[in-house]
mmCIF file with all atom_site columns, C-alpha atoms in Angstrom:
data_model
loop_
_atom_site.group_PDB
_atom_site.id
_atom_site.type_symbol
_atom_site.label_atom_id
_atom_site.label_alt_id
_atom_site.label_comp_id
_atom_site.label_asym_id
_atom_site.label_entity_id
_atom_site.label_seq_id
_atom_site.pdbx_PDB_ins_code
_atom_site.Cartn_x
_atom_site.Cartn_y
_atom_site.Cartn_z
_atom_site.occupancy
_atom_site.B_iso_or_equiv
_atom_site.pdbx_formal_charge
_atom_site.auth_seq_id
_atom_site.auth_comp_id
_atom_site.auth_asym_id
_atom_site.auth_atom_id
_atom_site.pdbx_PDB_model_num
ATOM 1   C CA . GLN K 1 1   ? -17.499 -8.814  -1.544  1.00 50.00 ? 1471 GLN K CA 1
ATOM 2   C CA . LYS K 1 2   ? -14.230 -6.952  -1.930  1.00 55.00 ? 1472 LYS K CA 1
ATOM 3   C CA . GLU K 1 3   ? -13.839 -3.964  0.341   1.00 87.00 ? 1473 GLU K CA 1
ATOM 4   C CA . VAL K 1 4   ? -12.192 -1.717  -2.250  1.00 92.00 ? 1474 VAL K CA 1
ATOM 5   C CA . GLU K 1 5   ? -12.792 -2.294  -5.942  1.00 93.00 ? 1475 GLU K CA 1
ATOM 6   C CA . GLN K 1 6   ? -11.011 -0.939  -8.978  1.00 94.00 ? 1476 GLN K CA 1
ATOM 7   C CA . ASN K 1 7   ? -10.981 -1.850  -12.631 1.00 89.00 ? 1477 ASN K CA 1
ATOM 8   C CA . SER K 1 8   ? -7.615  -3.513  -13.206 1.00 85.00 ? 1478 SER K CA 1
ATOM 9   C CA . GLY K 1 9   ? -7.265  -2.116  -16.723 1.00 85.00 ? 1479 GLY K CA 1
ATOM 10  C CA . PRO K 1 10  ? -5.049  -1.504  -18.521 1.00 93.00 ? 1480 PRO K CA 1
ATOM 11  C CA . LEU K 1 11  ? -6.529  1.886   -19.221 1.00 95.00 ? 1481 LEU K CA 1
ATOM 12  C CA . SER K 1 12  ? -4.904  3.346   -22.310 1.00 97.00 ? 1482 SER K CA 1
ATOM 13  C CA . VAL K 1 13  ? -5.133  7.066   -23.040 1.00 97.00 ? 1483 VAL K CA 1
ATOM 14  C CA . PRO K 1 14  ? -3.283  9.207   -25.578 1.00 97.00 ? 1484 PRO K CA 1
ATOM 15  C CA . GLU K 1 15  ? -0.795  11.767  -24.353 1.00 97.00 ? 1485 GLU K CA 1
ATOM 16  C CA . GLY K 1 16  ? -2.533  15.019  -23.433 1.00 97.00 ? 1486 GLY K CA 1
ATOM 17  C CA . ALA K 1 17  ? -5.895  13.375  -22.707 1.00 97.00 ? 1487 ALA K CA 1
ATOM 18  C CA . ILE K 1 18  ? -7.695  13.090  -19.385 1.00 97.00 ? 1488 ILE K CA 1
ATOM 19  C CA . ALA K 1 19  ? -7.314  9.762   -17.589 1.00 97.00 ? 1489 ALA K CA 1
ATOM 20  C CA . SER K 1 20  ? -10.189 8.837   -15.279 1.00 97.00 ? 1490 SER K CA 1
ATOM 21  C CA . LEU K 1 21  ? -9.620  6.203   -12.616 1.00 97.00 ? 1491 LEU K CA 1
ATOM 22  C CA . ASN K 1 22  ? -12.458 4.933   -10.448 1.00 96.00 ? 1492 ASN K CA 1
ATOM 23  C CA . CYS K 1 23  ? -12.786 3.205   -7.106  1.00 96.00 ? 1493 CYS K CA 1
ATOM 24  C CA . THR K 1 24  ? -15.727 1.995   -5.033  1.00 95.00 ? 1494 THR K CA 1
ATOM 25  C CA . TYR K 1 25  ? -15.599 0.968   -1.391  1.00 92.00 ? 1495 TYR K CA 1
ATOM 26  C CA . SER K 1 26  ? -17.892 -0.928  0.934   1.00 89.00 ? 1496 SER K CA 1
ATOM 27  C CA . ASP K 1 27  ? -17.211 0.582   4.385   1.00 83.00 ? 1497 ASP K CA 1
ATOM 28  C CA . ARG K 1 28  ? -19.806 3.363   4.773   1.00 83.00 ? 1498 ARG K CA 1
ATOM 29  C CA . VAL K 1 29  ? -18.054 4.892   7.776   1.00 82.00 ? 1499 VAL K CA 1
ATOM 30  C CA . SER K 1 30  ? -14.764 5.521   5.943   1.00 82.00 ? 1500 SER K CA 1
ATOM 31  C CA . GLN K 1 31  ? -13.848 9.187   6.134   1.00 84.00 ? 1501 GLN K CA 1
ATOM 32  C CA . SER K 1 32  ? -10.526 9.433   4.325   1.00 87.00 ? 1502 SER K CA 1
ATOM 33  C CA . PHE K 1 33  ? -9.386  8.166   0.980   1.00 92.00 ? 1503 PHE K CA 1
ATOM 34  C CA . PHE K 1 34  ? -6.025  7.952   -0.713  1.00 94.00 ? 1504 PHE K CA 1
ATOM 35  C CA . TRP K 1 35  ? -4.600  7.455   -4.157  1.00 96.00 ? 1505 TRP K CA 1
ATOM 36  C CA . TYR K 1 36  ? -1.163  5.883   -4.452  1.00 96.00 ? 1506 TYR K CA 1
ATOM 37  C CA . ARG K 1 37  ? 0.891   5.579   -7.619  1.00 97.00 ? 1507 ARG K CA 1
ATOM 38  C CA . GLN K 1 38  ? 3.143   2.575   -8.136  1.00 96.00 ? 1508 GLN K CA 1
ATOM 39  C CA . TYR K 1 39  ? 5.624   2.432   -10.978 1.00 96.00 ? 1509 TYR K CA 1
ATOM 40  C CA . SER K 1 40  ? 6.649   -1.023  -12.147 1.00 94.00 ? 1510 SER K CA 1
ATOM 41  C CA . GLY K 1 41  ? 9.183   -2.520  -9.762  1.00 93.00 ? 1511 GLY K CA 1
ATOM 42  C CA . LYS K 1 42  ? 8.846   0.349   -7.292  1.00 95.00 ? 1512 LYS K CA 1
ATOM 43  C CA . SER K 1 43  ? 6.977   0.979   -4.067  1.00 95.00 ? 1513 SER K CA 1
ATOM 44  C CA . PRO K 1 44  ? 3.653   2.831   -3.783  1.00 95.00 ? 1514 PRO K CA 1
ATOM 45  C CA . GLU K 1 45  ? 3.778   6.576   -3.177  1.00 94.00 ? 1515 GLU K CA 1
ATOM 46  C CA . LEU K 1 46  ? 0.929   8.800   -2.075  1.00 93.00 ? 1516 LEU K CA 1
ATOM 47  C CA . ILE K 1 47  ? -0.251  11.303  -4.673  1.00 95.00 ? 1517 ILE K CA 1
ATOM 48  C CA . MET K 1 48  ? -3.630  12.447  -3.359  1.00 93.00 ? 1518 MET K CA 1
ATOM 49  C CA . SER K 1 49  ? -5.753  12.289  -0.252  1.00 92.00 ? 1519 SER K CA 1
ATOM 50  C CA . ILE K 1 50  ? -9.362  13.435  0.086   1.00 93.00 ? 1520 ILE K CA 1
ATOM 51  C CA . TYR K 1 51  ? -11.643 13.636  3.107   1.00 90.00 ? 1521 TYR K CA 1
ATOM 52  C CA . SER K 1 52  ? -14.688 15.661  2.064   1.00 89.00 ? 1522 SER K CA 1
ATOM 53  C CA . ASN K 1 53  ? -17.299 15.207  -0.618  1.00 92.00 ? 1523 ASN K CA 1
ATOM 54  C CA . GLY K 1 54  ? -16.506 17.054  -3.798  1.00 93.00 ? 1524 GLY K CA 1
ATOM 55  C CA . ASP K 1 55  ? -13.324 17.732  -5.699  1.00 94.00 ? 1525 ASP K CA 1
ATOM 56  C CA . LYS K 1 56  ? -9.779  18.304  -4.567  1.00 95.00 ? 1526 LYS K CA 1
ATOM 57  C CA . GLU K 1 57  ? -7.240  19.554  -7.092  1.00 96.00 ? 1527 GLU K CA 1
ATOM 58  C CA . ASP K 1 58  ? -3.458  19.323  -6.953  1.00 95.00 ? 1528 ASP K CA 1
ATOM 59  C CA . GLY K 1 59  ? -1.707  20.289  -10.144 1.00 96.00 ? 1529 GLY K CA 1
ATOM 60  C CA . ARG K 1 60  ? -2.828  17.967  -12.926 1.00 97.00 ? 1530 ARG K CA 1
ATOM 61  C CA . PHE K 1 61  ? -4.532  15.638  -10.446 1.00 97.00 ? 1531 PHE K CA 1
ATOM 62  C CA . THR K 1 62  ? -8.112  15.942  -9.203  1.00 97.00 ? 1532 THR K CA 1
ATOM 63  C CA . ALA K 1 63  ? -9.639  13.580  -6.672  1.00 96.00 ? 1533 ALA K CA 1
ATOM 64  C CA . GLN K 1 64  ? -13.424 13.353  -6.509  1.00 96.00 ? 1534 GLN K CA 1
ATOM 65  C CA . LEU K 1 65  ? -15.356 11.886  -3.599  1.00 95.00 ? 1535 LEU K CA 1
ATOM 66  C CA . ASN K 1 66  ? -19.010 10.936  -3.317  1.00 94.00 ? 1536 ASN K CA 1
ATOM 67  C CA . LYS K 1 67  ? -19.634 9.318   0.050   1.00 91.00 ? 1537 LYS K CA 1
ATOM 68  C CA . ALA K 1 68  ? -23.315 8.685   -0.633  1.00 92.00 ? 1538 ALA K CA 1
ATOM 69  C CA . SER K 1 69  ? -22.371 6.569   -3.641  1.00 92.00 ? 1539 SER K CA 1
ATOM 70  C CA . GLN K 1 70  ? -19.247 5.208   -1.919  1.00 93.00 ? 1540 GLN K CA 1
ATOM 71  C CA . TYR K 1 71  ? -17.182 6.234   -4.876  1.00 94.00 ? 1541 TYR K CA 1
ATOM 72  C CA . VAL K 1 72  ? -13.865 8.005   -5.264  1.00 96.00 ? 1542 VAL K CA 1
ATOM 73  C CA . SER K 1 73  ? -12.115 8.850   -8.503  1.00 97.00 ? 1543 SER K CA 1
ATOM 74  C CA . LEU K 1 74  ? -8.859  10.303  -9.732  1.00 97.00 ? 1544 LEU K CA 1
ATOM 75  C CA . LEU K 1 75  ? -8.609  12.454  -12.835 1.00 97.00 ? 1545 LEU K CA 1
ATOM 76  C CA . ILE K 1 76  ? -5.272  13.124  -14.467 1.00 97.00 ? 1546 ILE K CA 1
ATOM 77  C CA . ARG K 1 77  ? -5.361  16.040  -16.888 1.00 98.00 ? 1547 ARG K CA 1
ATOM 78  C CA . ASP K 1 78  ? -2.887  16.436  -19.746 1.00 97.00 ? 1548 ASP K CA 1
ATOM 79  C CA . SER K 1 79  ? -1.693  12.849  -19.252 1.00 97.00 ? 1549 SER K CA 1
ATOM 80  C CA . GLN K 1 80  ? 1.999   12.288  -19.825 1.00 97.00 ? 1550 GLN K CA 1
ATOM 81  C CA . PRO K 1 81  ? 3.877   9.064   -20.608 1.00 97.00 ? 1551 PRO K CA 1
ATOM 82  C CA . SER K 1 82  ? 5.507   9.470   -17.173 1.00 97.00 ? 1552 SER K CA 1
ATOM 83  C CA . ASP K 1 83  ? 2.046   8.981   -15.644 1.00 97.00 ? 1553 ASP K CA 1
ATOM 84  C CA . SER K 1 84  ? 2.073   5.374   -16.864 1.00 97.00 ? 1554 SER K CA 1
ATOM 85  C CA . ALA K 1 85  ? 1.878   3.363   -13.665 1.00 97.00 ? 1555 ALA K CA 1
ATOM 86  C CA . THR K 1 86  ? -0.560  1.420   -11.512 1.00 96.00 ? 1556 THR K CA 1
ATOM 87  C CA . TYR K 1 87  ? -2.845  3.589   -9.388  1.00 97.00 ? 1557 TYR K CA 1
ATOM 88  C CA . LEU K 1 88  ? -3.991  2.151   -6.080  1.00 96.00 ? 1558 LEU K CA 1
ATOM 89  C CA . CYS K 1 89  ? -7.068  3.347   -4.244  1.00 96.00 ? 1559 CYS K CA 1
ATOM 90  C CA . ALA K 1 90  ? -6.658  3.040   -0.467  1.00 93.00 ? 1560 ALA K CA 1
ATOM 91  C CA . VAL K 1 91  ? -9.387  3.266   2.149   1.00 91.00 ? 1561 VAL K CA 1
ATOM 92  C CA . PRO K 1 92  ? -8.698  3.209   5.882   1.00 86.00 ? 1562 PRO K CA 1
ATOM 93  C CA . SER K 1 93  ? -10.970 1.434   8.287   1.00 79.00 ? 1563 SER K CA 1
ATOM 94  C CA . TYR K 1 94  ? -10.763 1.320   12.049  1.00 74.00 ? 1564 TYR K CA 1
ATOM 95  C CA . SER K 1 95  ? -10.568 -1.618  14.386  1.00 69.00 ? 1565 SER K CA 1
ATOM 96  C CA . GLY K 1 96  ? -9.917  -1.342  18.108  1.00 70.00 ? 1566 GLY K CA 1
ATOM 97  C CA . GLY K 1 97  ? -8.969  2.295   17.673  1.00 69.00 ? 1567 GLY K CA 1
ATOM 98  C CA . TYR K 1 98  ? -6.312  1.553   15.085  1.00 73.00 ? 1568 TYR K CA 1
ATOM 99  C CA . GLN K 1 99  ? -6.280  2.214   11.405  1.00 75.00 ? 1569 GLN K CA 1
ATOM 100 C CA . LYS K 1 100 ? -6.064  -0.517  8.795   1.00 82.00 ? 1570 LYS K CA 1
ATOM 101 C CA . VAL K 1 101 ? -5.701  0.568   5.194   1.00 87.00 ? 1571 VAL K CA 1
ATOM 102 C CA . THR K 1 102 ? -7.271  -1.617  2.540   1.00 90.00 ? 1572 THR K CA 1
ATOM 103 C CA . PHE K 1 103 ? -5.891  -1.226  -0.953  1.00 93.00 ? 1573 PHE K CA 1
ATOM 104 C CA . GLY K 1 104 ? -7.719  -1.884  -4.177  1.00 93.00 ? 1574 GLY K CA 1
ATOM 105 C CA . THR K 1 105 ? -6.135  -4.134  -6.753  1.00 92.00 ? 1575 THR K CA 1
ATOM 106 C CA . GLY K 1 106 ? -5.015  -1.103  -8.726  1.00 94.00 ? 1576 GLY K CA 1
ATOM 107 C CA . THR K 1 107 ? -5.686  0.227   -12.220 1.00 96.00 ? 1577 THR K CA 1
ATOM 108 C CA . LYS K 1 108 ? -2.835  0.089   -14.681 1.00 96.00 ? 1578 LYS K CA 1
ATOM 109 C CA . LEU K 1 109 ? -2.644  3.282   -16.728 1.00 97.00 ? 1579 LEU K CA 1
ATOM 110 C CA . GLN K 1 110 ? -0.807  3.449   -20.035 1.00 97.00 ? 1580 GLN K CA 1
ATOM 111 C CA . VAL K 1 111 ? -0.291  6.867   -21.604 1.00 97.00 ? 1581 VAL K CA 1
ATOM 112 C CA . ILE K 1 112 ? 0.509   6.489   -25.270 1.00 97.00 ? 1582 ILE K CA 1
ATOM 113 C CA . PRO K 1 113 ? 2.822   9.118   -26.813 1.00 95.00 ? 1583 PRO K CA 1
ATOM 114 C CA . ASP I 2 1   ? 18.415  10.142  3.511   1.00 66.00 ? 844  ASP I CA 1
ATOM 115 C CA . THR I 2 2   ? 16.306  7.039   2.985   1.00 71.00 ? 845  THR I CA 1
ATOM 116 C CA . ALA I 2 3   ? 13.034  7.330   4.907   1.00 92.00 ? 846  ALA I CA 1
ATOM 117 C CA . VAL I 2 4   ? 12.036  3.658   5.010   1.00 96.00 ? 847  VAL I CA 1
ATOM 118 C CA . SER I 2 5   ? 14.705  1.098   4.183   1.00 96.00 ? 848  SER I CA 1
ATOM 119 C CA . GLN I 2 6   ? 14.515  -2.659  3.828   1.00 97.00 ? 849  GLN I CA 1
ATOM 120 C CA . THR I 2 7   ? 17.130  -5.344  3.514   1.00 96.00 ? 850  THR I CA 1
ATOM 121 C CA . PRO I 2 8   ? 17.670  -7.381  1.520   1.00 97.00 ? 851  PRO I CA 1
ATOM 122 C CA . LYS I 2 9   ? 16.215  -6.070  -1.726  1.00 96.00 ? 852  LYS I CA 1
ATOM 123 C CA . TYR I 2 10  ? 16.197  -9.531  -3.275  1.00 97.00 ? 853  TYR I CA 1
ATOM 124 C CA . LEU I 2 11  ? 15.999  -12.882 -1.554  1.00 97.00 ? 854  LEU I CA 1
ATOM 125 C CA . VAL I 2 12  ? 16.172  -16.202 -3.405  1.00 97.00 ? 855  VAL I CA 1
ATOM 126 C CA . THR I 2 13  ? 15.950  -19.319 -1.301  1.00 97.00 ? 856  THR I CA 1
ATOM 127 C CA . GLN I 2 14  ? 14.875  -22.950 -1.275  1.00 97.00 ? 857  GLN I CA 1
ATOM 128 C CA . MET I 2 15  ? 11.610  -24.295 0.082   1.00 97.00 ? 858  MET I CA 1
ATOM 129 C CA . GLY I 2 16  ? 11.809  -25.155 3.756   1.00 97.00 ? 859  GLY I CA 1
ATOM 130 C CA . ASN I 2 17  ? 14.431  -22.562 4.624   1.00 97.00 ? 860  ASN I CA 1
ATOM 131 C CA . ASP I 2 18  ? 14.020  -19.829 7.222   1.00 97.00 ? 861  ASP I CA 1
ATOM 132 C CA . LYS I 2 19  ? 14.698  -16.204 6.275   1.00 97.00 ? 862  LYS I CA 1
ATOM 133 C CA . SER I 2 20  ? 14.384  -12.711 7.712   1.00 97.00 ? 863  SER I CA 1
ATOM 134 C CA . ILE I 2 21  ? 13.685  -9.294  6.237   1.00 98.00 ? 864  ILE I CA 1
ATOM 135 C CA . LYS I 2 22  ? 14.634  -6.148  8.111   1.00 97.00 ? 865  LYS I CA 1
ATOM 136 C CA . CYS I 2 23  ? 13.003  -2.733  8.011   1.00 97.00 ? 866  CYS I CA 1
ATOM 137 C CA . GLU I 2 24  ? 14.021  0.591   9.479   1.00 97.00 ? 867  GLU I CA 1
ATOM 138 C CA . GLN I 2 25  ? 12.397  4.019   9.314   1.00 97.00 ? 868  GLN I CA 1
ATOM 139 C CA . ASN I 2 26  ? 13.985  7.341   10.216  1.00 96.00 ? 869  ASN I CA 1
ATOM 140 C CA . LEU I 2 27  ? 10.797  9.406   9.993   1.00 93.00 ? 870  LEU I CA 1
ATOM 141 C CA . GLY I 2 28  ? 10.045  9.269   13.694  1.00 92.00 ? 871  GLY I CA 1
ATOM 142 C CA . HIS I 2 29  ? 6.760   7.474   13.016  1.00 91.00 ? 872  HIS I CA 1
ATOM 143 C CA . ASP I 2 30  ? 5.094   5.388   15.688  1.00 89.00 ? 873  ASP I CA 1
ATOM 144 C CA . THR I 2 31  ? 3.399   2.803   13.452  1.00 90.00 ? 874  THR I CA 1
ATOM 145 C CA . MET I 2 32  ? 4.955   0.293   11.086  1.00 93.00 ? 875  MET I CA 1
ATOM 146 C CA . TYR I 2 33  ? 3.463   -2.260  8.733   1.00 94.00 ? 876  TYR I CA 1
ATOM 147 C CA . TRP I 2 34  ? 4.266   -5.297  6.646   1.00 96.00 ? 877  TRP I CA 1
ATOM 148 C CA . TYR I 2 35  ? 2.445   -5.765  3.357   1.00 96.00 ? 878  TYR I CA 1
ATOM 149 C CA . LYS I 2 36  ? 2.600   -8.597  0.848   1.00 96.00 ? 879  LYS I CA 1
ATOM 150 C CA . GLN I 2 37  ? 2.144   -7.866  -2.860  1.00 95.00 ? 880  GLN I CA 1
ATOM 151 C CA . ASP I 2 38  ? 1.539   -10.958 -4.935  1.00 91.00 ? 881  ASP I CA 1
ATOM 152 C CA . SER I 2 39  ? 2.069   -11.575 -8.635  1.00 84.00 ? 882  SER I CA 1
ATOM 153 C CA . LYS I 2 40  ? -1.299  -9.980  -9.406  1.00 81.00 ? 883  LYS I CA 1
ATOM 154 C CA . LYS I 2 41  ? -0.099  -6.808  -7.673  1.00 82.00 ? 884  LYS I CA 1
ATOM 155 C CA . PHE I 2 42  ? -2.635  -7.087  -4.855  1.00 87.00 ? 885  PHE I CA 1
ATOM 156 C CA . LEU I 2 43  ? -1.218  -5.272  -1.820  1.00 92.00 ? 886  LEU I CA 1
ATOM 157 C CA . LYS I 2 44  ? -2.428  -6.867  1.385   1.00 92.00 ? 887  LYS I CA 1
ATOM 158 C CA . ILE I 2 45  ? -1.622  -5.941  4.947   1.00 91.00 ? 888  ILE I CA 1
ATOM 159 C CA . MET I 2 46  ? -0.061  -8.624  7.107   1.00 93.00 ? 889  MET I CA 1
ATOM 160 C CA . PHE I 2 47  ? 0.906   -6.930  10.371  1.00 92.00 ? 890  PHE I CA 1
ATOM 161 C CA . SER I 2 48  ? 0.960   -3.538  12.013  1.00 90.00 ? 891  SER I CA 1
ATOM 162 C CA . TYR I 2 49  ? 2.859   -2.373  15.085  1.00 90.00 ? 892  TYR I CA 1
ATOM 163 C CA . ASN I 2 50  ? 2.252   0.795   17.058  1.00 86.00 ? 893  ASN I CA 1
ATOM 164 C CA . ASN I 2 51  ? 5.051   1.745   19.458  1.00 85.00 ? 894  ASN I CA 1
ATOM 165 C CA . LYS I 2 52  ? 6.384   -1.825  19.384  1.00 83.00 ? 895  LYS I CA 1
ATOM 166 C CA . GLU I 2 53  ? 2.951   -3.297  20.128  1.00 86.00 ? 896  GLU I CA 1
ATOM 167 C CA . LEU I 2 54  ? 1.246   -5.612  17.632  1.00 87.00 ? 897  LEU I CA 1
ATOM 168 C CA . ILE I 2 55  ? -2.089  -4.026  16.693  1.00 84.00 ? 898  ILE I CA 1
ATOM 169 C CA . ILE I 2 56  ? -3.045  -5.701  13.427  1.00 82.00 ? 899  ILE I CA 1
ATOM 170 C CA . ASN I 2 57  ? -2.468  -9.354  12.709  1.00 82.00 ? 900  ASN I CA 1
ATOM 171 C CA . GLU I 2 58  ? -4.290  -10.432 9.592   1.00 83.00 ? 901  GLU I CA 1
ATOM 172 C CA . THR I 2 59  ? -4.883  -14.040 8.676   1.00 79.00 ? 902  THR I CA 1
ATOM 173 C CA . VAL I 2 60  ? -1.269  -14.911 8.107   1.00 89.00 ? 903  VAL I CA 1
ATOM 174 C CA . PRO I 2 61  ? 0.281   -18.365 8.669   1.00 91.00 ? 904  PRO I CA 1
ATOM 175 C CA . ASN I 2 62  ? 2.107   -18.542 11.983  1.00 91.00 ? 905  ASN I CA 1
ATOM 176 C CA . ARG I 2 63  ? 5.275   -19.308 10.017  1.00 95.00 ? 906  ARG I CA 1
ATOM 177 C CA . PHE I 2 64  ? 5.444   -15.507 9.721   1.00 95.00 ? 907  PHE I CA 1
ATOM 178 C CA . SER I 2 65  ? 6.621   -13.814 12.888  1.00 94.00 ? 908  SER I CA 1
ATOM 179 C CA . PRO I 2 66  ? 7.148   -10.067 13.078  1.00 94.00 ? 909  PRO I CA 1
ATOM 180 C CA . LYS I 2 67  ? 9.367   -8.469  15.696  1.00 93.00 ? 910  LYS I CA 1
ATOM 181 C CA . SER I 2 68  ? 9.698   -4.834  16.627  1.00 93.00 ? 911  SER I CA 1
ATOM 182 C CA . PRO I 2 69  ? 12.731  -4.186  18.858  1.00 92.00 ? 912  PRO I CA 1
ATOM 183 C CA . ASP I 2 70  ? 11.932  -0.458  18.908  1.00 92.00 ? 913  ASP I CA 1
ATOM 184 C CA . LYS I 2 71  ? 9.515   1.818   17.099  1.00 90.00 ? 914  LYS I CA 1
ATOM 185 C CA . ALA I 2 72  ? 11.998  2.515   14.292  1.00 95.00 ? 915  ALA I CA 1
ATOM 186 C CA . HIS I 2 73  ? 12.475  -1.135  13.376  1.00 96.00 ? 916  HIS I CA 1
ATOM 187 C CA . LEU I 2 74  ? 10.155  -3.914  12.285  1.00 96.00 ? 917  LEU I CA 1
ATOM 188 C CA . ASN I 2 75  ? 11.553  -7.225  11.137  1.00 96.00 ? 918  ASN I CA 1
ATOM 189 C CA . LEU I 2 76  ? 9.811   -10.180 9.548   1.00 97.00 ? 919  LEU I CA 1
ATOM 190 C CA . HIS I 2 77  ? 10.975  -13.737 10.073  1.00 97.00 ? 920  HIS I CA 1
ATOM 191 C CA . ILE I 2 78  ? 9.578   -16.508 7.920   1.00 96.00 ? 921  ILE I CA 1
ATOM 192 C CA . ASN I 2 79  ? 9.984   -20.170 8.842   1.00 96.00 ? 922  ASN I CA 1
ATOM 193 C CA . SER I 2 80  ? 9.697   -23.167 6.532   1.00 97.00 ? 923  SER I CA 1
ATOM 194 C CA . LEU I 2 81  ? 9.327   -21.140 3.371   1.00 97.00 ? 924  LEU I CA 1
ATOM 195 C CA . GLU I 2 82  ? 6.797   -22.340 0.791   1.00 96.00 ? 925  GLU I CA 1
ATOM 196 C CA . LEU I 2 83  ? 6.451   -21.659 -2.928  1.00 96.00 ? 926  LEU I CA 1
ATOM 197 C CA . GLY I 2 84  ? 3.369   -19.529 -2.254  1.00 94.00 ? 927  GLY I CA 1
ATOM 198 C CA . ASP I 2 85  ? 5.417   -17.161 -0.117  1.00 96.00 ? 928  ASP I CA 1
ATOM 199 C CA . SER I 2 86  ? 7.061   -15.802 -3.263  1.00 96.00 ? 929  SER I CA 1
ATOM 200 C CA . ALA I 2 87  ? 6.025   -12.165 -3.490  1.00 96.00 ? 930  ALA I CA 1
ATOM 201 C CA . VAL I 2 88  ? 7.248   -8.645  -2.859  1.00 97.00 ? 931  VAL I CA 1
ATOM 202 C CA . TYR I 2 89  ? 7.131   -7.687  0.795   1.00 98.00 ? 932  TYR I CA 1
ATOM 203 C CA . PHE I 2 90  ? 6.811   -3.996  1.614   1.00 97.00 ? 933  PHE I CA 1
ATOM 204 C CA . CYS I 2 91  ? 7.456   -2.359  4.913   1.00 97.00 ? 934  CYS I CA 1
ATOM 205 C CA . ALA I 2 92  ? 5.681   0.951   5.570   1.00 95.00 ? 935  ALA I CA 1
ATOM 206 C CA . SER I 2 93  ? 5.394   3.470   8.359   1.00 93.00 ? 936  SER I CA 1
ATOM 207 C CA . SER I 2 94  ? 3.025   6.223   9.390   1.00 90.00 ? 937  SER I CA 1
ATOM 208 C CA . GLN I 2 95  ? 2.360   8.537   12.295  1.00 85.00 ? 938  GLN I CA 1
ATOM 209 C CA . PHE I 2 96  ? -0.872  7.626   14.015  1.00 73.00 ? 939  PHE I CA 1
ATOM 210 C CA . GLU I 2 97  ? -2.934  10.800  14.246  1.00 63.00 ? 940  GLU I CA 1
ATOM 211 C CA . GLY I 2 98  ? -6.435  9.469   13.743  1.00 57.00 ? 941  GLY I CA 1
ATOM 212 C CA . GLU I 2 99  ? -7.643  9.779   10.201  1.00 59.00 ? 942  GLU I CA 1
ATOM 213 C CA . GLY I 2 100 ? -5.664  10.575  7.132   1.00 61.00 ? 943  GLY I CA 1
ATOM 214 C CA . ASN I 2 101 ? -2.192  9.419   7.984   1.00 75.00 ? 944  ASN I CA 1
ATOM 215 C CA . GLU I 2 102 ? -0.069  8.818   4.914   1.00 84.00 ? 945  GLU I CA 1
ATOM 216 C CA . GLN I 2 103 ? 1.910   5.639   4.765   1.00 90.00 ? 946  GLN I CA 1
ATOM 217 C CA . PHE I 2 104 ? 5.490   5.755   3.520   1.00 92.00 ? 947  PHE I CA 1
ATOM 218 C CA . PHE I 2 105 ? 6.698   2.585   1.870   1.00 96.00 ? 948  PHE I CA 1
ATOM 219 C CA . GLY I 2 106 ? 10.101  1.001   1.742   1.00 96.00 ? 949  GLY I CA 1
ATOM 220 C CA . PRO I 2 107 ? 11.570  -0.165  -1.587  1.00 96.00 ? 950  PRO I CA 1
ATOM 221 C CA . GLY I 2 108 ? 10.323  -3.717  -1.119  1.00 97.00 ? 951  GLY I CA 1
ATOM 222 C CA . THR I 2 109 ? 11.976  -7.122  -0.799  1.00 98.00 ? 952  THR I CA 1
ATOM 223 C CA . ARG I 2 110 ? 11.383  -9.509  -3.678  1.00 97.00 ? 953  ARG I CA 1
ATOM 224 C CA . LEU I 2 111 ? 11.294  -13.009 -2.219  1.00 97.00 ? 954  LEU I CA 1
ATOM 225 C CA . THR I 2 112 ? 11.576  -15.959 -4.568  1.00 97.00 ? 955  THR I CA 1
ATOM 226 C CA . VAL I 2 113 ? 11.137  -19.444 -3.141  1.00 97.00 ? 956  VAL I CA 1
ATOM 227 C CA . LEU I 2 114 ? 12.417  -22.232 -5.380  1.00 96.00 ? 957  LEU I CA 1
#
C-alpha cells in the first residue's frame, strides 16, 4: 500500500472555478502535512502546511485536514491559468528521531482560460 | 541569492560512466537531502544528512554514494551509470526543528544516460 496517495489527474477546471485536490495517507501518527506546487521543468515549492484538524486559509488557497479519516485536501479558489501545475502532497514520518518526508505522486491541475 | 544550488543542470552521459552532482545551500540549514524524480514525476527520497551525518539511506543501489564535506554541501557520486538512472535529481535542505520543517529544493539536475 502506498503511504501517500493522490489522484494523478489531470484535473481540468475552468478559470475562476474552485479546484479541489485530495490526498490520503497511511501513517496514523503523522502530525504535519504539506502541499508543494511544481511547475513543469521546475522544482517543488511549498505553498501550504497544516498541522491541526480543520481548515487553514492563505489567500486563494485553503488546506483541509481530517486526521481521523487520514485525509488532507487543497482548495484553490478563483483558479487562474498560472495555477496550472502538479500539486504534491507531502507527509513527514519519523524514524530514529529524524524526519523523512514521503511525497504523493502528485495531481496535475490544468486551469482552462 | 540562490538558496539551494545544484550543478550541473543537465548531464548527458554514456552507460558505465561515473558522474557527480554537487549541491550547496546558503540557508544555514542543518539537514540536506537527495531526491530522485522519475519520468512519472514520482519524487522519492534517496539520502538525508544532518550536520554531515547520514541519517536516511533508502533502498538505493550502492553505486550511489553521497558525501557531505560540511553542512552546506551535499554531493552525489554515481558509479557505473545505467539507463534506469535517467531522472531528475533534486537536492533539498531544511532546518531540523521537529515537526513541520519546510524543505527548500534546488533547481534539479536532469541526468540522461544513453
